[in-house]
XYZ file of C-alpha atoms in Angstrom:
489
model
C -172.124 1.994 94.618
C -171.983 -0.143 97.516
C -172.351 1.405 101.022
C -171.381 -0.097 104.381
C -172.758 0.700 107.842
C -171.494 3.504 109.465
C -168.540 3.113 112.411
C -168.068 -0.544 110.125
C -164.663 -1.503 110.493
C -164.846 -3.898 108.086
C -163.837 -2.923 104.524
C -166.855 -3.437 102.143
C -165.436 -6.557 100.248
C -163.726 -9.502 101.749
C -159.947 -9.424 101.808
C -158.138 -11.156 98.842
C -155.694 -13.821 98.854
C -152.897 -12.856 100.919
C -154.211 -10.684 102.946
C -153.584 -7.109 101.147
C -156.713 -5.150 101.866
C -159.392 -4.919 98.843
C -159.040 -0.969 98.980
C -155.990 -1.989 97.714
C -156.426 -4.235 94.869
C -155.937 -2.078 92.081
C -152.612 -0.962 93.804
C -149.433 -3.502 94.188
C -147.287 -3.880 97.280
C -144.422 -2.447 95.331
C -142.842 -0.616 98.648
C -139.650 -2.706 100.194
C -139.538 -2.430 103.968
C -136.300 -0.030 103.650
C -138.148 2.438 101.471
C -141.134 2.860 104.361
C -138.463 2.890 106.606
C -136.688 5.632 105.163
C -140.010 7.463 104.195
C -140.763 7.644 107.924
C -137.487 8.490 109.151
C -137.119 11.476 106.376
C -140.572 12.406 106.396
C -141.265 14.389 109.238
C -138.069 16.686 107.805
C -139.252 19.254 105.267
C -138.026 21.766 103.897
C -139.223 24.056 106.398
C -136.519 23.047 108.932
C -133.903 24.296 106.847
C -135.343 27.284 105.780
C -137.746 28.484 108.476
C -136.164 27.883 111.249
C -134.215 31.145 111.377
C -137.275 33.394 111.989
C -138.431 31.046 114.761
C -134.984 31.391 116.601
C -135.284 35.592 116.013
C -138.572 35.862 117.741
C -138.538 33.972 120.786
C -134.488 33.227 120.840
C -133.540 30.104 122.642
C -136.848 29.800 123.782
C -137.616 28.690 120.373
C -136.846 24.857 121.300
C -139.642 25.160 123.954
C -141.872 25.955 120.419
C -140.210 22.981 118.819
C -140.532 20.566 121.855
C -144.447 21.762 122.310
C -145.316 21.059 118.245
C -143.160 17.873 118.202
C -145.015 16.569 121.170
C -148.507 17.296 119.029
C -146.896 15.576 116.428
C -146.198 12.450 118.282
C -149.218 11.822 119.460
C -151.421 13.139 116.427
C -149.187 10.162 115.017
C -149.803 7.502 117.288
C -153.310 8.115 116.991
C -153.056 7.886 113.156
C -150.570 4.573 113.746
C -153.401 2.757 116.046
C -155.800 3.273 113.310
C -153.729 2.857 110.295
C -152.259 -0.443 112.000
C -155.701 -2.175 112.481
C -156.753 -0.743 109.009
C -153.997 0.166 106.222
C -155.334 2.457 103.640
C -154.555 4.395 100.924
C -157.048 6.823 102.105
C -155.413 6.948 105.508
C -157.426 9.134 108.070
C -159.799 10.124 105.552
C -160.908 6.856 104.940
C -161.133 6.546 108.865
C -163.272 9.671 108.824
C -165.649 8.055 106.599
C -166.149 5.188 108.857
C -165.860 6.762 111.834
C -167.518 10.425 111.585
C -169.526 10.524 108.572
C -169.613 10.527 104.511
C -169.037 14.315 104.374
C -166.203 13.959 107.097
C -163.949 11.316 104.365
C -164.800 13.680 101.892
C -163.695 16.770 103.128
C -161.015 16.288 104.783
C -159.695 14.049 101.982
C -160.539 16.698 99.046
C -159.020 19.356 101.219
C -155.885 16.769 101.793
C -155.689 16.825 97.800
C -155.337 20.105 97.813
C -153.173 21.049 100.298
C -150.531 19.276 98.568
C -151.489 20.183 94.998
C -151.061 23.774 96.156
C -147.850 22.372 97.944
C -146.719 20.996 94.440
C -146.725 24.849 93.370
C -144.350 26.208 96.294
C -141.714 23.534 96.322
C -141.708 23.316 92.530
C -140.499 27.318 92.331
C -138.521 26.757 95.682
C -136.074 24.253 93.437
C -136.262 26.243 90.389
C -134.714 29.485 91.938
C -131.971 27.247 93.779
C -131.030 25.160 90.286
C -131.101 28.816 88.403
C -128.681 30.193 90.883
C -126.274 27.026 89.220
C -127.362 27.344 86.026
C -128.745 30.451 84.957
C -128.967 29.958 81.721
C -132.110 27.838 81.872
C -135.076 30.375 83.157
C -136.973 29.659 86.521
C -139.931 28.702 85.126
C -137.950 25.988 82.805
C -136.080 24.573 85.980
C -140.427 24.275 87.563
C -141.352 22.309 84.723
C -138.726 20.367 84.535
C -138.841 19.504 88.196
C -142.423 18.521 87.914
C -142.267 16.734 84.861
C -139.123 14.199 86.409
C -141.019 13.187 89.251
C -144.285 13.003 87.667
C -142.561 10.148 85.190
C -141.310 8.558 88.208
C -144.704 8.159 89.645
C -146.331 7.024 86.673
C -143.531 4.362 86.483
C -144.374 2.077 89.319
C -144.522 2.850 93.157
C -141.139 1.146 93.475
C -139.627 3.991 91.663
C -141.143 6.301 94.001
C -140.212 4.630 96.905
C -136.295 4.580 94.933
C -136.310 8.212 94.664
C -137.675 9.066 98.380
C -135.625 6.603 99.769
C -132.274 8.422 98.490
C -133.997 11.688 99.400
C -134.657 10.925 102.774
C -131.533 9.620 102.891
C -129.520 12.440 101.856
C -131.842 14.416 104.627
C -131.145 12.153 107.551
C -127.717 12.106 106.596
C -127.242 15.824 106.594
C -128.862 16.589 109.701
C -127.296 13.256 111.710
C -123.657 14.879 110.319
C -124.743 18.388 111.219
C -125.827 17.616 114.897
C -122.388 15.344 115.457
C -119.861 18.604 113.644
C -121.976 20.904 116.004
C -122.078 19.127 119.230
C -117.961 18.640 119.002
C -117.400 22.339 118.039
C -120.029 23.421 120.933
C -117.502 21.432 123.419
C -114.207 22.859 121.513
C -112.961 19.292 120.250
C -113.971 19.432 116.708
C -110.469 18.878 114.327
C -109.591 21.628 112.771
C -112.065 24.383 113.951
C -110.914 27.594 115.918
C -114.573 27.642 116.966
C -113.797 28.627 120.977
C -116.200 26.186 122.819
C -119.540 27.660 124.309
C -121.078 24.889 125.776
C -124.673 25.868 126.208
C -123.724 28.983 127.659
C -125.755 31.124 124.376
C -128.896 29.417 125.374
C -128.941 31.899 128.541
C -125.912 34.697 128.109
C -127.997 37.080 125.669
C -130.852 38.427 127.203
C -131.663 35.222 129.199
C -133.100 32.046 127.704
C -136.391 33.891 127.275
C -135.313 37.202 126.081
C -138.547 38.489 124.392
C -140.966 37.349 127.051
C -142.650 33.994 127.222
C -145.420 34.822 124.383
C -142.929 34.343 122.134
C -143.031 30.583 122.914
C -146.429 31.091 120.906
C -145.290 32.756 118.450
C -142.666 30.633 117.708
C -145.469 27.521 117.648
C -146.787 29.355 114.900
C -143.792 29.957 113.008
C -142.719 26.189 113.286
C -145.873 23.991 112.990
C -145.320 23.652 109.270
C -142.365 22.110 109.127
C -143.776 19.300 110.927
C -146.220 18.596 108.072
C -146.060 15.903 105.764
C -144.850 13.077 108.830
C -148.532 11.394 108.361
C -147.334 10.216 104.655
C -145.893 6.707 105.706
C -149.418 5.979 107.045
C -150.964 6.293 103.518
C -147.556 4.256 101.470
C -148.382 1.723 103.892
C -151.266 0.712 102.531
C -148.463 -0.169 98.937
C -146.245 -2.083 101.398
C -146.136 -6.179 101.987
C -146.467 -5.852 105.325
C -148.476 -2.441 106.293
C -149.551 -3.090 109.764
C -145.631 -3.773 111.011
C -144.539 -1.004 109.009
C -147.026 1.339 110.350
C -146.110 0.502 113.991
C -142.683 0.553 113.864
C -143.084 4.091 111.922
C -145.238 5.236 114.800
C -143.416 4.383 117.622
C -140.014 5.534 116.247
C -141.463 9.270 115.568
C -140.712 10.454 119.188
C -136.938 10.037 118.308
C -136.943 10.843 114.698
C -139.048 14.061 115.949
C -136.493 15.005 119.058
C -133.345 14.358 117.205
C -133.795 15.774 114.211
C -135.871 18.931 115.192
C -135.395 19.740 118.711
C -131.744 18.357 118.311
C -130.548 20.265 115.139
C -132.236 23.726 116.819
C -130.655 23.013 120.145
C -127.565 22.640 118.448
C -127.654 26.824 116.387
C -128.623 28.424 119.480
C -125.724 26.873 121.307
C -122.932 27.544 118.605
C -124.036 30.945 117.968
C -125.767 33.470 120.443
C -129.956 34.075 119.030
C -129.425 37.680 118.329
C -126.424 37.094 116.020
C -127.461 38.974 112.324
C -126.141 35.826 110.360
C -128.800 33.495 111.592
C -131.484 35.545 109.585
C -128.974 37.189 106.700
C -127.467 33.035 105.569
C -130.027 31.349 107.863
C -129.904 29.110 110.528
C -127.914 25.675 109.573
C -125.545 28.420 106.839
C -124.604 30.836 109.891
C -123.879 27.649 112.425
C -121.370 25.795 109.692
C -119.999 28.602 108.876
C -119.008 29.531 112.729
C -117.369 26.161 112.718
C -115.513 26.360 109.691
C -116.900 24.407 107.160
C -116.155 25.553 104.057
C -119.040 26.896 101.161
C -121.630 25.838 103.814
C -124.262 28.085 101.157
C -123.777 25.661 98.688
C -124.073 22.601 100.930
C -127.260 23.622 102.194
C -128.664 24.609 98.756
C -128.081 20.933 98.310
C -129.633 19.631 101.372
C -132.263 22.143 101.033
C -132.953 21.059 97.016
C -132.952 17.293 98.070
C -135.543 18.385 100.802
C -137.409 20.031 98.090
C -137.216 17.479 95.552
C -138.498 14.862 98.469
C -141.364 16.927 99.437
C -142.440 17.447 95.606
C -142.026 12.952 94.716
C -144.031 12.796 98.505
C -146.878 15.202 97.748
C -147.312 14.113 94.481
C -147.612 10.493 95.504
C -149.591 11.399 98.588
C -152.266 13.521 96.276
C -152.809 10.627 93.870
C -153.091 8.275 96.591
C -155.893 10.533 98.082
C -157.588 11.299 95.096
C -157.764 6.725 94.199
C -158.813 6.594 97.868
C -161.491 8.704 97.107
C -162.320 7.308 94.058
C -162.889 4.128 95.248
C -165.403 5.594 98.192
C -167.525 7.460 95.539
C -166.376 10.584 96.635
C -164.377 11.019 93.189
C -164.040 10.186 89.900
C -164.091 6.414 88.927
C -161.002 6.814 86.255
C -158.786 7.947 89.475
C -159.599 4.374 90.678
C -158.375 2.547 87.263
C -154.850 1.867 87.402
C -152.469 1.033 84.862
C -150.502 -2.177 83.905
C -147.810 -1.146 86.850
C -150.864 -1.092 89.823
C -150.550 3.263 89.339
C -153.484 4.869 89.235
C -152.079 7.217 86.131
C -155.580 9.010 86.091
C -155.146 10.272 89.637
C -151.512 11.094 89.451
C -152.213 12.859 85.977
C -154.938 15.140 87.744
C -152.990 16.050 90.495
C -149.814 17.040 88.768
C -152.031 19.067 86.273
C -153.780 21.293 88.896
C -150.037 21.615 90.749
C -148.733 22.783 86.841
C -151.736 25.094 87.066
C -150.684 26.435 90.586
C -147.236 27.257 89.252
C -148.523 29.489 86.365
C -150.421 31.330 88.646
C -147.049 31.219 91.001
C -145.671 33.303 87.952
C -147.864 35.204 87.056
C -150.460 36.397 89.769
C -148.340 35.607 92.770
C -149.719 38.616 94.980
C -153.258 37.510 93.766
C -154.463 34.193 92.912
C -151.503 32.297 93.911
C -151.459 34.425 97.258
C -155.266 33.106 97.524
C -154.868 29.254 97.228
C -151.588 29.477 99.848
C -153.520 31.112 102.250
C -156.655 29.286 101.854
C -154.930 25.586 102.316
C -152.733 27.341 105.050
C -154.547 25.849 108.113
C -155.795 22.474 105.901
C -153.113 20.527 107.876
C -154.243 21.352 111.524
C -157.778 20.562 110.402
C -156.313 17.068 109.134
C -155.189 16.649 112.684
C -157.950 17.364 114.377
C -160.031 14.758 112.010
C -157.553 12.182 112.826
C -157.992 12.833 116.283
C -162.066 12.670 116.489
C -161.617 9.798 114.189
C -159.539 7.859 116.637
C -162.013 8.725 119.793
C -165.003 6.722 117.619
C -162.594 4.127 115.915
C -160.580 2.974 119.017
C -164.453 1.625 120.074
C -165.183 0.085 116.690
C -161.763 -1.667 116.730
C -162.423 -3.211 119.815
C -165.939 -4.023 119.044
C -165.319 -5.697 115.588
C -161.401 -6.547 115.586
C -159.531 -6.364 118.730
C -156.754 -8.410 117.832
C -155.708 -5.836 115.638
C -155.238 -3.341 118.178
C -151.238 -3.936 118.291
C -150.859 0.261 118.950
C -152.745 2.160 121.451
C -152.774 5.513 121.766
C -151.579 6.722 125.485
C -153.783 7.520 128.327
C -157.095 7.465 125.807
C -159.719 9.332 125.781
C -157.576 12.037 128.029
C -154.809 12.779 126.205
C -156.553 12.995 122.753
C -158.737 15.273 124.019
C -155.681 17.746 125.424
C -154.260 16.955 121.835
C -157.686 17.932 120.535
C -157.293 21.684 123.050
C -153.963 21.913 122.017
C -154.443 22.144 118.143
C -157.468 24.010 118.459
C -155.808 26.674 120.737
C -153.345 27.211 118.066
C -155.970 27.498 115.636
C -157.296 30.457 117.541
C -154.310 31.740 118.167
C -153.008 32.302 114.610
C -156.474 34.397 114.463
C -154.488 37.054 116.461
C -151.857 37.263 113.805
C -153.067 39.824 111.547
C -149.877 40.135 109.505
C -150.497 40.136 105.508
C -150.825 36.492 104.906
C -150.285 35.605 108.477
C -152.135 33.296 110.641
C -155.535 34.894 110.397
C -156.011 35.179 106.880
C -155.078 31.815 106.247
C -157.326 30.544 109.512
C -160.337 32.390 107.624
C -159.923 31.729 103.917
C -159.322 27.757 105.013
C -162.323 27.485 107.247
C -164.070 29.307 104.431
C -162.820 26.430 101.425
C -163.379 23.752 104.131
C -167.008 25.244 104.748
C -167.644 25.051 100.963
C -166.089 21.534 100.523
C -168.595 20.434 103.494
C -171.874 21.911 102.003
C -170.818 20.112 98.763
C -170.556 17.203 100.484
C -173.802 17.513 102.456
C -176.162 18.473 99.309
C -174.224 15.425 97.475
C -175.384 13.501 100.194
C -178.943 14.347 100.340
C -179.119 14.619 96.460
C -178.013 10.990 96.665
C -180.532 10.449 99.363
C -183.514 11.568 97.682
C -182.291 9.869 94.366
C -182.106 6.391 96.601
C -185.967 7.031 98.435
C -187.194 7.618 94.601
C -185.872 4.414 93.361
C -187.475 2.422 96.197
C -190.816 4.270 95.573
C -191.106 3.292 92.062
C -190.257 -0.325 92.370
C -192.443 -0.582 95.602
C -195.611 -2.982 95.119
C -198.789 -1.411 94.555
């Protein structure tokens, strides 16, 4: 295995014929510029906006869009950090590739085995998620039937090519932007009493204040509505690692990155701000339908349930075909540093690394098993103990960035085209602000709240780092014995 010196920029092969990075060569540019497009308009909305949201708005009431501006600020700039590097370097390995050049060996592969299995674990929770809405339509086909054949649909559509991947998220995502964009425009005309049709009196934004104040629960709850919200935000660093399957990757990436400020404050903050002005906080249908139910169906729209079940499934089904794709992506990544197995590097006659794509959608198959059968247990164990695995991501891709924006300008500075804002100073008050959440979900001591899964993920991530590091110096040793016996005598 080759090896390249560390903070190198430079990938460790020249660049082929048409400029597609060698990290890539096994993979073809089979993403269209609409599909990114798409993936990084609908991929920073999970399914956690639809179905989270509601216990966010009963713990801090309005307040909670202070909680949603606060984490979708984070976002942005964890983003443009990720966009500066990602559009001087696209890779499949996205910031754990940058890790490796930038922080260490054991940094790349921690963060990007811990990446792998975050989502597989991910894999497991949407997977049942769309089995118990499609039973609910067809009951005669068990849960666990609905799971496998969920997983089993998009794992033939990743094996397929990465065009039919791109297909499938592109109508997803569309479906989601569509939903929400329709949702904020019904809303905002029934808020100001003109919507056609509705006896919805107007309210204006008279809720956000009226019911205990805008604050009613104290200002805490601003924190504890952070906490509550931060994980619908994951998943918006995806288009940074499809780039790398795209013609044109370093475009893509910076348009993605500096169109995630709106994407993040329309949909999000926009949607919220719309339920807490059509319907006071306190009011016992937000939690009983949720949210985006209770809102429609203050406005009139008839079987809102089963429109969001819809919306909801298609934001299930997209977050199942992204996680999939973004686990095998990792695990080639990997592959090709070393760090994995060399089969998850071979890909087939398509440019898909089947081998990769076949591992992760086994352990995810795995993870729903246990879903069924030790929930409380085992399957309680590996949700809590990838829990936190996302803010640790960010706070990689942030000390990445602080070492790569010098090695950039060192080795390449022409391909500098995004900067991240005010650097060093505001990616080190990104760097406070993720770690203060981090410490506070320690003083959540619900069962399976913040501090368990703090805990049991520092704990995984502490035993995927001494791996690492006794890989390392096994390696080490292995390298000084090999020089020793062909030395001269």
């Amino acid at each position: 295995m080759t090896t390249r010196p560390p903070g190198s920029l430079a990938p460790d092969t020249a660049p082929p014929a048409g400029g597609q990075p060698p990290e890539q060569a096994g993979l073809r540019a089979g993403l269209k510029n609409r599909h990114l497009s798409m993936i990084a308009i609908g991929g920073v909305i999970g399914a956690g906006l639809f179905v989270g949201s509601a216990s966010g708005i009963a713990a801090a009431g309005p307040g909670i869009l202070v909680s949603y501006v606060l984490v979708g600020a984070l976002v942005v700039f964890v983003m443009r950090m990720l966009g500066e590097m990602a559009a001087a370097n696209p890779s499949s390995g996205s910031f754990s590739a940058y890790a490796d050049r930038a922080l260490g060996r054991w940094a790349g592969f921690s963060i990007g085995w811990l990446y792998w299995f975050f989502w597989v674990v991910v894999l497991a929770v949407e997977a049942t998620a769309g089995a118990v809405i499609l039973e609910g339509w067809v009951p005669a086909v068990p849960q666990w039937a609905w799971a496998l054949i969920v997983m089993v649909v998009l794992t033939a559509t990743n094996l397929a090519s990465v065009g039919s991947f791109g297909e499938f998220e592109f109508w997803f995502a569309g479906i989601k932007v569509v939903a929400i964009s329709g949702f904020i425009v019904l809303g905002g005309l029934a808020i100001f009493g003109v919507l056609p049709g509705s006896d919805h009196a107007a309210t204006g934004f008279g809720n956000l204040t009226e019911h205990g104040g805008f604050l009613p629960n104290g200002p805490g709850t601003i924190l504890t509505g952070i906490l509550l919200v931060v994980f619908s935000f994951m998943g918006s660093e995806i288009v940074t690692l499809a780039a790398g399957e795209a013609p044109d990757a370093r475009r893509a990436v910076a348009k993605a990155t500096r169109s995630v400020i709106w994407r993040v404050g329309v949909f999000y903050v926009g949607s919220i701000l719309v339920v807490v002005s059509l319907l006071p906080w306190n009011d016992p249908s937000i939690e009983k339908h949720g949210s985006y139910v209770a809102a429609l169906d203050s406005i009139g729209i008839p079987h809102a349930g089963q429109i969001m079940n819809v919306v909801v499934l298609t934001a299930v089904l997209s977050c199942l075909n992204s996680g999939l794709y973004t686990a095998s992506r990792m695990a080639f990544s990997l592959g090709q540093r070393g760090d994995a197995p060399q089969a998850f590097v071979r890909t087939n006659s398509r440019g898909v690394p089947q081998a990769a794509i076949l591992a992760s959608v086994a352990f995810g198959f795995v993870a729903v098993v246990f879903n069924y059968l030790w929930k409380d247990t085992v399957f309680q164990f590996l949700l809590n103990s990838s829990g936190a695995v996302a803010l640790f991501v960010w706070l990689v891709i942030c000390f990445s960035q602080l070492r790569m924006r010098g090695i950039i300008l060192r080795e390449s500075p022409e391909k500098l085209v995004v900067r991240m804002w005010l650097f060093p100073y505001l990616t080190w008050a990104t760097i406070a602000m993720i770690s203060f959440v981090l410490v506070y979900m320690l003083t959540d001591d619900s069962e399976g709240g913040g501090r368990s899964q703090v805990l049991l993920s520092v704990l995984v991530a502490a035993l995927v780092i001494g791996i690492s590091l006794v890989r390392d110096r096994i390696r080490a040793n292995g390298t000084n014995s090999n020089k020793d016996a062909v030395a001269p005598r």
